[in-house]
Structure formats: C-alpha cells, structure tokens
PDB file of N, CA and C in Angstrom:
ATOM      1  N   MET A  56      34.253  16.998   6.006  1.00  0.00           N
ATOM      2  CA  MET A  56      33.461  17.658   5.019  1.00  0.00           C
ATOM      3  C   MET A  56      33.025  16.669   3.932  1.00  0.00           C
ATOM      4  N   SER A  57      33.888  15.746   3.576  1.00  0.00           N
ATOM      5  CA  SER A  57      33.589  14.776   2.545  1.00  0.00           C
ATOM      6  C   SER A  57      32.458  13.836   2.972  1.00  0.00           C
ATOM      7  N   ASP A  58      32.444  13.440   4.260  1.00  0.00           N
ATOM      8  CA  ASP A  58      31.387  12.568   4.761  1.00  0.00           C
ATOM      9  C   ASP A  58      30.029  13.258   4.699  1.00  0.00           C
ATOM     10  N   LEU A  59      30.004  14.539   5.005  1.00  0.00           N
ATOM     11  CA  LEU A  59      28.767  15.304   4.940  1.00  0.00           C
ATOM     12  C   LEU A  59      28.265  15.374   3.494  1.00  0.00           C
ATOM     13  N   HIS A  60      29.165  15.571   2.570  1.00  0.00           N
ATOM     14  CA  HIS A  60      28.790  15.633   1.160  1.00  0.00           C
ATOM     15  C   HIS A  60      28.206  14.296   0.703  1.00  0.00           C
ATOM     16  N   LYS A  61      28.820  13.183   1.146  1.00  0.00           N
ATOM     17  CA  LYS A  61      28.310  11.858   0.795  1.00  0.00           C
ATOM     18  C   LYS A  61      26.915  11.648   1.359  1.00  0.00           C
ATOM     19  N   GLU A  62      26.708  12.075   2.606  1.00  0.00           N
ATOM     20  CA  GLU A  62      25.400  11.920   3.252  1.00  0.00           C
ATOM     21  C   GLU A  62      24.327  12.704   2.511  1.00  0.00           C
ATOM     22  N   VAL A  63      24.645  13.946   2.162  1.00  0.00           N
ATOM     23  CA  VAL A  63      23.688  14.781   1.437  1.00  0.00           C
ATOM     24  C   VAL A  63      23.372  14.168   0.081  1.00  0.00           C
ATOM     25  N   SER A  64      24.368  13.684  -0.617  1.00  0.00           N
ATOM     26  CA  SER A  64      24.157  13.056  -1.921  1.00  0.00           C
ATOM     27  C   SER A  64      23.277  11.817  -1.793  1.00  0.00           C
ATOM     28  N   GLU A  65      23.508  11.038  -0.762  1.00  0.00           N
ATOM     29  CA  GLU A  65      22.710   9.832  -0.535  1.00  0.00           C
ATOM     30  C   GLU A  65      21.262  10.190  -0.226  1.00  0.00           C
ATOM     31  N   LEU A  66      21.033  11.209   0.589  1.00  0.00           N
ATOM     32  CA  LEU A  66      19.673  11.634   0.915  1.00  0.00           C
ATOM     33  C   LEU A  66      18.957  12.179  -0.320  1.00  0.00           C
ATOM     34  N   GLU A  67      19.679  12.917  -1.165  1.00  0.00           N
ATOM     35  CA  GLU A  67      19.079  13.426  -2.402  1.00  0.00           C
ATOM     36  C   GLU A  67      18.691  12.281  -3.323  1.00  0.00           C
ATOM     37  N   ARG A  68      19.524  11.278  -3.401  1.00  0.00           N
ATOM     38  CA  ARG A  68      19.222  10.121  -4.245  1.00  0.00           C
ATOM     39  C   ARG A  68      17.998   9.379  -3.731  1.00  0.00           C
ATOM     40  N   LYS A  69      17.909   9.193  -2.412  1.00  0.00           N
ATOM     41  CA  LYS A  69      16.752   8.520  -1.823  1.00  0.00           C
ATOM     42  C   LYS A  69      15.482   9.331  -2.025  1.00  0.00           C
ATOM     43  N   SER A  70      15.583  10.643  -1.933  1.00  0.00           N
ATOM     44  CA  SER A  70      14.426  11.509  -2.142  1.00  0.00           C
ATOM     45  C   SER A  70      13.922  11.406  -3.571  1.00  0.00           C
ATOM     46  N   ALA A  71      14.830  11.381  -4.517  1.00  0.00           N
ATOM     47  CA  ALA A  71      14.448  11.255  -5.922  1.00  0.00           C
ATOM     48  C   ALA A  71      13.793   9.897  -6.174  1.00  0.00           C
ATOM     49  N   THR A  72      14.315   8.846  -5.555  1.00  0.00           N
ATOM     50  CA  THR A  72      13.738   7.516  -5.709  1.00  0.00           C
ATOM     51  C   THR A  72      12.338   7.472  -5.125  1.00  0.00           C
ATOM     52  N   ALA A  73      12.149   8.067  -3.958  1.00  0.00           N
ATOM     53  CA  ALA A  73      10.826   8.096  -3.327  1.00  0.00           C
ATOM     54  C   ALA A  73       9.843   8.902  -4.166  1.00  0.00           C
ATOM     55  N   ALA A  74      10.285   9.996  -4.750  1.00  0.00           N
ATOM     56  CA  ALA A  74       9.402  10.818  -5.588  1.00  0.00           C
ATOM     57  C   ALA A  74       8.940  10.024  -6.804  1.00  0.00           C
ATOM     58  N   ARG A  75       9.831   9.254  -7.409  1.00  0.00           N
ATOM     59  CA  ARG A  75       9.446   8.446  -8.561  1.00  0.00           C
ATOM     60  C   ARG A  75       8.555   7.277  -8.148  1.00  0.00           C
ATOM     61  N   LEU A  76       8.830   6.692  -6.991  1.00  0.00           N
ATOM     62  CA  LEU A  76       8.076   5.536  -6.540  1.00  0.00           C
ATOM     63  C   LEU A  76       6.626   5.896  -6.245  1.00  0.00           C
ATOM     64  N   PHE A  77       6.387   7.045  -5.649  1.00  0.00           N
ATOM     65  CA  PHE A  77       5.043   7.432  -5.260  1.00  0.00           C
ATOM     66  C   PHE A  77       4.420   8.429  -6.234  1.00  0.00           C
ATOM     67  N   ASP A  78       4.861   8.396  -7.472  1.00  0.00           N
ATOM     68  CA  ASP A  78       4.282   9.241  -8.504  1.00  0.00           C
ATOM     69  C   ASP A  78       2.837   8.807  -8.726  1.00  0.00           C
ATOM     70  N   ILE A  79       1.908   9.756  -8.680  1.00  0.00           N
ATOM     71  CA  ILE A  79       0.486   9.437  -8.791  1.00  0.00           C
ATOM     72  C   ILE A  79       0.153   8.817 -10.144  1.00  0.00           C
ATOM     73  N   ARG A  80       0.945   9.120 -11.155  1.00  0.00           N
ATOM     74  CA  ARG A  80       0.704   8.532 -12.472  1.00  0.00           C
ATOM     75  C   ARG A  80       0.894   7.021 -12.446  1.00  0.00           C
ATOM     76  N   ARG A  81       1.814   6.547 -11.631  1.00  0.00           N
ATOM     77  CA  ARG A  81       2.036   5.099 -11.526  1.00  0.00           C
ATOM     78  C   ARG A  81       0.810   4.429 -10.908  1.00  0.00           C
ATOM     79  N   ILE A  82       0.254   5.032  -9.879  1.00  0.00           N
ATOM     80  CA  ILE A  82      -0.900   4.456  -9.190  1.00  0.00           C
ATOM     81  C   ILE A  82      -2.126   4.482 -10.102  1.00  0.00           C
ATOM     82  N   ILE A  83      -2.411   5.630 -10.710  1.00  0.00           N
ATOM     83  CA  ILE A  83      -3.575   5.746 -11.587  1.00  0.00           C
ATOM     84  C   ILE A  83      -3.425   4.828 -12.795  1.00  0.00           C
ATOM     85  N   GLY A  84      -2.268   4.848 -13.426  1.00  0.00           N
ATOM     86  CA  GLY A  84      -2.037   4.007 -14.594  1.00  0.00           C
ATOM     87  C   GLY A  84      -2.150   2.528 -14.268  1.00  0.00           C
ATOM     88  N   GLY A  85      -1.574   2.125 -13.158  1.00  0.00           N
ATOM     89  CA  GLY A  85      -1.637   0.719 -12.764  1.00  0.00           C
ATOM     90  C   GLY A  85      -3.059   0.255 -12.493  1.00  0.00           C
ATOM     91  N   LEU A  86      -3.826   1.085 -11.784  1.00  0.00           N
ATOM     92  CA  LEU A  86      -5.214   0.715 -11.495  1.00  0.00           C
ATOM     93  C   LEU A  86      -6.049   0.642 -12.768  1.00  0.00           C
ATOM     94  N   PHE A  87      -5.875   1.604 -13.664  1.00  0.00           N
ATOM     95  CA  PHE A  87      -6.637   1.571 -14.911  1.00  0.00           C
ATOM     96  C   PHE A  87      -6.273   0.362 -15.759  1.00  0.00           C
ATOM     97  N   VAL A  88      -5.006  -0.014 -15.785  1.00  0.00           N
ATOM     98  CA  VAL A  88      -4.605  -1.195 -16.550  1.00  0.00           C
ATOM     99  C   VAL A  88      -5.223  -2.456 -15.949  1.00  0.00           C
ATOM    100  N   VAL A  89      -5.150  -2.598 -14.635  1.00  0.00           N
ATOM    101  CA  VAL A  89      -5.711  -3.801 -13.982  1.00  0.00           C
ATOM    102  C   VAL A  89      -7.217  -3.878 -14.210  1.00  0.00           C
ATOM    103  N   TYR A  90      -7.934  -2.785 -13.935  1.00  0.00           N
ATOM    104  CA  TYR A  90      -9.381  -2.790 -14.123  1.00  0.00           C
ATOM    105  C   TYR A  90      -9.740  -2.920 -15.602  1.00  0.00           C
ATOM    106  N   GLY A  91      -8.935  -2.337 -16.478  1.00  0.00           N
ATOM    107  CA  GLY A  91      -9.188  -2.453 -17.906  1.00  0.00           C
ATOM    108  C   GLY A  91      -9.089  -3.889 -18.386  1.00  0.00           C
ATOM    109  N   VAL A  92      -8.110  -4.617 -17.871  1.00  0.00           N
ATOM    110  CA  VAL A  92      -7.973  -6.035 -18.236  1.00  0.00           C
ATOM    111  C   VAL A  92      -9.196  -6.814 -17.762  1.00  0.00           C
ATOM    112  N   ILE A  93      -9.622  -6.564 -16.532  1.00  0.00           N
ATOM    113  CA  ILE A  93     -10.773  -7.282 -15.974  1.00  0.00           C
ATOM    114  C   ILE A  93     -12.040  -6.990 -16.782  1.00  0.00           C
ATOM    115  N   VAL A  94     -12.294  -5.718 -17.064  1.00  0.00           N
ATOM    116  CA  VAL A  94     -13.509  -5.338 -17.790  1.00  0.00           C
ATOM    117  C   VAL A  94     -13.445  -5.825 -19.235  1.00  0.00           C
ATOM    118  N   THR A  95     -12.267  -5.794 -19.854  1.00  0.00           N
ATOM    119  CA  THR A  95     -12.134  -6.287 -21.231  1.00  0.00           C
ATOM    120  C   THR A  95     -12.414  -7.783 -21.288  1.00  0.00           C
ATOM    121  N   ILE A  96     -11.897  -8.535 -20.343  1.00  0.00           N
ATOM    122  CA  ILE A  96     -12.160  -9.977 -20.302  1.00  0.00           C
ATOM    123  C   ILE A  96     -13.649 -10.234 -20.124  1.00  0.00           C
ATOM    124  N   ALA A  97     -14.296  -9.442 -19.264  1.00  0.00           N
ATOM    125  CA  ALA A  97     -15.739  -9.598 -19.066  1.00  0.00           C
ATOM    126  C   ALA A  97     -16.512  -9.228 -20.328  1.00  0.00           C
ATOM    127  N   GLY A  98     -15.964  -8.335 -21.141  1.00  0.00           N
ATOM    128  CA  GLY A  98     -16.670  -7.895 -22.333  1.00  0.00           C
ATOM    129  C   GLY A  98     -16.410  -8.709 -23.569  1.00  0.00           C
ATOM    130  N   ILE A  99     -15.495  -9.657 -23.518  1.00  0.00           N
ATOM    131  CA  ILE A  99     -15.179 -10.453 -24.707  1.00  0.00           C
ATOM    132  C   ILE A  99     -16.359 -11.332 -25.122  1.00  0.00           C
ATOM    133  N   SER A 100     -17.002 -11.950 -24.158  1.00  0.00           N
ATOM    134  CA  SER A 100     -18.151 -12.806 -24.497  1.00  0.00           C
ATOM    135  C   SER A 100     -19.327 -12.463 -23.573  1.00  0.00           C
ATOM    136  N   PRO A 101     -20.038 -11.381 -23.888  1.00  0.00           N
ATOM    137  CA  PRO A 101     -21.159 -10.986 -23.032  1.00  0.00           C
ATOM    138  C   PRO A 101     -22.373 -11.903 -23.237  1.00  0.00           C
ATOM    139  N   SER A 102     -23.201 -11.954 -22.220  1.00  0.00           N
ATOM    140  CA  SER A 102     -24.429 -12.742 -22.339  1.00  0.00           C
ATOM    141  C   SER A 102     -25.450 -11.959 -23.161  1.00  0.00           C
ATOM    142  N   ASP A 103     -26.481 -12.666 -23.614  1.00  0.00           N
ATOM    143  CA  ASP A 103     -27.534 -12.010 -24.393  1.00  0.00           C
ATOM    144  C   ASP A 103     -28.244 -10.947 -23.569  1.00  0.00           C
ATOM    145  N   ALA A 104     -28.404 -11.200 -22.279  1.00  0.00           N
ATOM    146  CA  ALA A 104     -29.069 -10.234 -21.398  1.00  0.00           C
ATOM    147  C   ALA A 104     -28.233  -8.957 -21.276  1.00  0.00           C
ATOM    148  N   ASP A 105     -26.927  -9.119 -21.183  1.00  0.00           N
ATOM    149  CA  ASP A 105     -26.047  -7.940 -21.107  1.00  0.00           C
ATOM    150  C   ASP A 105     -26.113  -7.116 -22.389  1.00  0.00           C
ATOM    151  N   LEU A 106     -26.100  -7.796 -23.521  1.00  0.00           N
ATOM    152  CA  LEU A 106     -26.193  -7.094 -24.797  1.00  0.00           C
ATOM    153  C   LEU A 106     -27.532  -6.383 -24.952  1.00  0.00           C
ATOM    154  N   LYS A 107     -28.594  -7.022 -24.463  1.00  0.00           N
ATOM    155  CA  LYS A 107     -29.918  -6.409 -24.562  1.00  0.00           C
ATOM    156  C   LYS A 107     -29.981  -5.149 -23.699  1.00  0.00           C
ATOM    157  N   LYS A 108     -29.388  -5.211 -22.483  1.00  0.00           N
ATOM    158  CA  LYS A 108     -29.377  -4.041 -21.597  1.00  0.00           C
ATOM    159  C   LYS A 108     -28.598  -2.889 -22.220  1.00  0.00           C
ATOM    160  N   ALA A 109     -27.547  -3.207 -22.958  1.00  0.00           N
ATOM    161  CA  ALA A 109     -26.696  -2.181 -23.566  1.00  0.00           C
ATOM    162  C   ALA A 109     -27.115  -1.872 -25.002  1.00  0.00           C
ATOM    163  N   GLU A 110     -28.294  -2.320 -25.383  1.00  0.00           N
ATOM    164  CA  GLU A 110     -28.853  -2.076 -26.712  1.00  0.00           C
ATOM    165  C   GLU A 110     -27.919  -2.554 -27.829  1.00  0.00           C
ATOM    166  N   GLY A 111     -27.321  -3.710 -27.626  1.00  0.00           N
ATOM    167  CA  GLY A 111     -26.492  -4.332 -28.650  1.00  0.00           C
ATOM    168  C   GLY A 111     -25.045  -3.874 -28.683  1.00  0.00           C
ATOM    169  N   VAL A 112     -24.668  -2.958 -27.816  1.00  0.00           N
ATOM    170  CA  VAL A 112     -23.295  -2.453 -27.793  1.00  0.00           C
ATOM    171  C   VAL A 112     -22.473  -3.288 -26.817  1.00  0.00           C
ATOM    172  N   HIS A 113     -21.282  -3.658 -27.220  1.00  0.00           N
ATOM    173  CA  HIS A 113     -20.376  -4.397 -26.329  1.00  0.00           C
ATOM    174  C   HIS A 113     -19.705  -3.388 -25.390  1.00  0.00           C
ATOM    175  N   ILE A 114     -20.485  -2.880 -24.461  1.00  0.00           N
ATOM    176  CA  ILE A 114     -20.040  -1.764 -23.623  1.00  0.00           C
ATOM    177  C   ILE A 114     -18.870  -2.141 -22.725  1.00  0.00           C
ATOM    178  N   ASN A 115     -18.858  -3.346 -22.190  1.00  0.00           N
ATOM    179  CA  ASN A 115     -17.739  -3.759 -21.333  1.00  0.00           C
ATOM    180  C   ASN A 115     -16.443  -3.863 -22.131  1.00  0.00           C
ATOM    181  N   LEU A 116     -16.550  -4.359 -23.339  1.00  0.00           N
ATOM    182  CA  LEU A 116     -15.356  -4.481 -24.178  1.00  0.00           C
ATOM    183  C   LEU A 116     -14.793  -3.101 -24.501  1.00  0.00           C
ATOM    184  N   TRP A 117     -15.639  -2.167 -24.947  1.00  0.00           N
ATOM    185  CA  TRP A 117     -15.177  -0.833 -25.306  1.00  0.00           C
ATOM    186  C   TRP A 117     -14.682  -0.061 -24.087  1.00  0.00           C
ATOM    187  N   THR A 118     -15.363  -0.199 -22.976  1.00  0.00           N
ATOM    188  CA  THR A 118     -14.928   0.490 -21.750  1.00  0.00           C
ATOM    189  C   THR A 118     -13.600  -0.081 -21.263  1.00  0.00           C
ATOM    190  N   GLY A 119     -13.463  -1.393 -21.307  1.00  0.00           N
ATOM    191  CA  GLY A 119     -12.215  -2.028 -20.891  1.00  0.00           C
ATOM    192  C   GLY A 119     -11.043  -1.612 -21.754  1.00  0.00           C
ATOM    193  N   LEU A 120     -11.263  -1.544 -23.066  1.00  0.00           N
ATOM    194  CA  LEU A 120     -10.193  -1.114 -23.961  1.00  0.00           C
ATOM    195  C   LEU A 120      -9.824   0.351 -23.724  1.00  0.00           C
ATOM    196  N   ALA A 121     -10.833   1.179 -23.461  1.00  0.00           N
ATOM    197  CA  ALA A 121     -10.558   2.597 -23.158  1.00  0.00           C
ATOM    198  C   ALA A 121      -9.782   2.723 -21.846  1.00  0.00           C
ATOM    199  N   MET A 122     -10.136   1.925 -20.855  1.00  0.00           N
ATOM    200  CA  MET A 122      -9.409   1.956 -19.584  1.00  0.00           C
ATOM    201  C   MET A 122      -7.969   1.500 -19.765  1.00  0.00           C
ATOM    202  N   LEU A 123      -7.776   0.464 -20.578  1.00  0.00           N
ATOM    203  CA  LEU A 123      -6.408  -0.003 -20.866  1.00  0.00           C
ATOM    204  C   LEU A 123      -5.599   1.096 -21.548  1.00  0.00           C
ATOM    205  N   ALA A 124      -6.210   1.763 -22.522  1.00  0.00           N
ATOM    206  CA  ALA A 124      -5.507   2.829 -23.241  1.00  0.00           C
ATOM    207  C   ALA A 124      -5.138   3.968 -22.292  1.00  0.00           C
ATOM    208  N   LEU A 125      -6.074   4.359 -21.431  1.00  0.00           N
ATOM    209  CA  LEU A 125      -5.793   5.442 -20.489  1.00  0.00           C
ATOM    210  C   LEU A 125      -4.697   5.044 -19.498  1.00  0.00           C
ATOM    211  N   GLY A 126      -4.770   3.816 -18.990  1.00  0.00           N
ATOM    212  CA  GLY A 126      -3.744   3.347 -18.063  1.00  0.00           C
ATOM    213  C   GLY A 126      -2.370   3.297 -18.702  1.00  0.00           C
ATOM    214  N   LEU A 127      -2.306   2.817 -19.932  1.00  0.00           N
ATOM    215  CA  LEU A 127      -1.026   2.774 -20.639  1.00  0.00           C
ATOM    216  C   LEU A 127      -0.516   4.177 -20.934  1.00  0.00           C
ATOM    217  N   PHE A 128      -1.436   5.109 -21.231  1.00  0.00           N
ATOM    218  CA  PHE A 128      -1.039   6.497 -21.441  1.00  0.00           C
ATOM    219  C   PHE A 128      -0.340   7.048 -20.194  1.00  0.00           C
ATOM    220  N   PHE A 129      -0.928   6.821 -19.011  1.00  0.00           N
ATOM    221  CA  PHE A 129      -0.326   7.320 -17.777  1.00  0.00           C
ATOM    222  C   PHE A 129       1.037   6.685 -17.522  1.00  0.00           C
ATOM    223  N   LEU A 130       1.155   5.386 -17.765  1.00  0.00           N
ATOM    224  CA  LEU A 130       2.431   4.706 -17.520  1.00  0.00           C
ATOM    225  C   LEU A 130       3.504   5.149 -18.512  1.00  0.00           C
ATOM    226  N   ILE A 131       3.125   5.356 -19.769  1.00  0.00           N
ATOM    227  CA  ILE A 131       4.096   5.837 -20.765  1.00  0.00           C
ATOM    228  C   ILE A 131       4.503   7.266 -20.441  1.00  0.00           C
ATOM    229  N   TRP A 132       3.534   8.083 -20.053  1.00  0.00           N
ATOM    230  CA  TRP A 132       3.819   9.474 -19.660  1.00  0.00           C
ATOM    231  C   TRP A 132       4.805   9.498 -18.504  1.00  0.00           C
ATOM    232  N   MET A 133       4.593   8.622 -17.523  1.00  0.00           N
ATOM    233  CA  MET A 133       5.496   8.563 -16.371  1.00  0.00           C
ATOM    234  C   MET A 133       6.899   8.153 -16.813  1.00  0.00           C
ATOM    235  N   LYS A 134       6.979   7.235 -17.772  1.00  0.00           N
ATOM    236  CA  LYS A 134       8.276   6.759 -18.242  1.00  0.00           C
ATOM    237  C   LYS A 134       9.016   7.840 -19.034  1.00  0.00           C
ATOM    238  N   LEU A 135       8.268   8.580 -19.866  1.00  0.00           N
ATOM    239  CA  LEU A 135       8.890   9.602 -20.699  1.00  0.00           C
ATOM    240  C   LEU A 135       9.247  10.862 -19.918  1.00  0.00           C
ATOM    241  N   ARG A 136       8.455  11.217 -18.926  1.00  0.00           N
ATOM    242  CA  ARG A 136       8.683  12.422 -18.133  1.00  0.00           C
ATOM    243  C   ARG A 136       8.718  12.055 -16.648  1.00  0.00           C
ATOM    244  N   PRO A 137       9.821  11.480 -16.162  1.00  0.00           N
ATOM    245  CA  PRO A 137       9.887  11.065 -14.760  1.00  0.00           C
ATOM    246  C   PRO A 137       9.769  12.261 -13.806  1.00  0.00           C
ATOM    247  N   ALA A 138       9.255  11.976 -12.632  1.00  0.00           N
ATOM    248  CA  ALA A 138       9.082  13.015 -11.614  1.00  0.00           C
ATOM    249  C   ALA A 138      10.433  13.446 -11.068  1.00  0.00           C
ATOM    250  N   GLU A 139      10.528  14.722 -10.761  1.00  0.00           N
ATOM    251  CA  GLU A 139      11.742  15.234 -10.145  1.00  0.00           C
ATOM    252  C   GLU A 139      11.562  15.249  -8.637  1.00  0.00           C
ATOM    253  N   ALA A 140      12.650  15.134  -7.931  1.00  0.00           N
ATOM    254  CA  ALA A 140      12.598  15.170  -6.479  1.00  0.00           C
ATOM    255  C   ALA A 140      12.151  16.550  -6.023  1.00  0.00           C
ATOM    256  N   PRO A 141      11.353  16.627  -4.957  1.00  0.00           N
ATOM    257  CA  PRO A 141      10.951  17.938  -4.462  1.00  0.00           C
ATOM    258  C   PRO A 141      12.172  18.736  -4.019  1.00  0.00           C
ATOM    259  N   GLY A 142      12.183  19.982  -4.377  1.00  0.00           N
ATOM    260  CA  GLY A 142      13.300  20.843  -3.986  1.00  0.00           C
ATOM    261  C   GLY A 142      14.522  20.670  -4.855  1.00  0.00           C
ATOM    262  N   ALA A 143      14.361  19.987  -5.993  1.00  0.00           N
ATOM    263  CA  ALA A 143      15.496  19.814  -6.897  1.00  0.00           C
ATOM    264  C   ALA A 143      15.866  21.165  -7.488  1.00  0.00           C
ATOM    265  N   PRO A 144      17.131  21.442  -7.627  1.00  0.00           N
ATOM    266  CA  PRO A 144      17.532  22.737  -8.161  1.00  0.00           C
ATOM    267  C   PRO A 144      17.087  22.891  -9.610  1.00  0.00           C
ATOM    268  N   VAL A 145      16.560  24.059  -9.909  1.00  0.00           N
ATOM    269  CA  VAL A 145      16.126  24.368 -11.268  1.00  0.00           C
ATOM    270  C   VAL A 145      17.200  25.193 -11.933  1.00  0.00           C
ATOM    271  N   GLU A 146      17.610  24.745 -13.118  1.00  0.00           N
ATOM    272  CA  GLU A 146      18.664  25.470 -13.830  1.00  0.00           C
ATOM    273  C   GLU A 146      18.064  26.730 -14.438  1.00  0.00           C
ATOM    274  N   GLU A 147      18.744  27.840 -14.218  1.00  0.00           N
ATOM    275  CA  GLU A 147      18.273  29.105 -14.763  1.00  0.00           C
ATOM    276  C   GLU A 147      19.171  29.510 -15.928  1.00  0.00           C
ATOM    277  N   THR A 148      18.553  30.121 -16.916  1.00  0.00           N
ATOM    278  CA  THR A 148      19.331  30.603 -18.048  1.00  0.00           C
ATOM    279  C   THR A 148      19.435  32.109 -17.964  1.00  0.00           C
ATOM    280  N   ASP A 149      20.570  32.632 -18.385  1.00  0.00           N
ATOM    281  CA  ASP A 149      20.760  34.073 -18.376  1.00  0.00           C
ATOM    282  C   ASP A 149      20.078  34.665 -19.603  1.00  0.00           C
ATOM    283  N   ALA A 150      19.248  35.674 -19.361  1.00  0.00           N
ATOM    284  CA  ALA A 150      18.503  36.292 -20.458  1.00  0.00           C
ATOM    285  C   ALA A 150      19.303  37.410 -21.105  1.00  0.00           C
ATOM    286  N   GLY A 151      20.502  37.572 -20.711  1.00  0.00           N
ATOM    287  CA  GLY A 151      21.336  38.469 -21.438  1.00  0.00           C
ATOM    288  C   GLY A 151      21.797  39.657 -20.747  1.00  0.00           C
TER     289      GLY A 151
END
C-alpha cells in the first residue's frame, strides 16, 4: 500500500510540474519579451525615412516598450499565481 501511495504522489508532482511548465502565460510572456527587445532595439535609432513614414513618432520604440511591458506582465502574473495541476482537489468550506 505504501508503494502505491508513493507512486501516486510522484505522478501528482510530475503533473503539477508539467502544468506549470506548459502554462500559456510563460509562452506568451516569453515571446512578447523577446520580440519587445528586438523592436525596442530597432526603435532606438530610427532612420529619417522611418520617422517620416510614422509622421515623426518613434513607433518602433513605443511598440517595443509596450510589448516588453505586456510580456513582463504575463511573466509576473505567472509567478504570482502559478497554475494548478489539472484535477487538483479543491478545498471546500462549510457554509454552516
């Protein structure tokens, strides 16, 4: 009986790890951070033609910074509220 309990505990732990690993917030946040860095670097020193097309607005810089902020938001959200394993028991409270 003890071996079965150990096996179940190990499978639950692996399931929780897999749920956290494949959390969609990690993927979205990571992609936004990577693309945000690339676009921000491209927007730091735009050419005159780029500025003329954007009517004088440093659009790549602002878009890159917004992407970085959104990506960091997703990663912080994931850190503060980690995903629970599917089928994890939900604690119920007695209403009286």
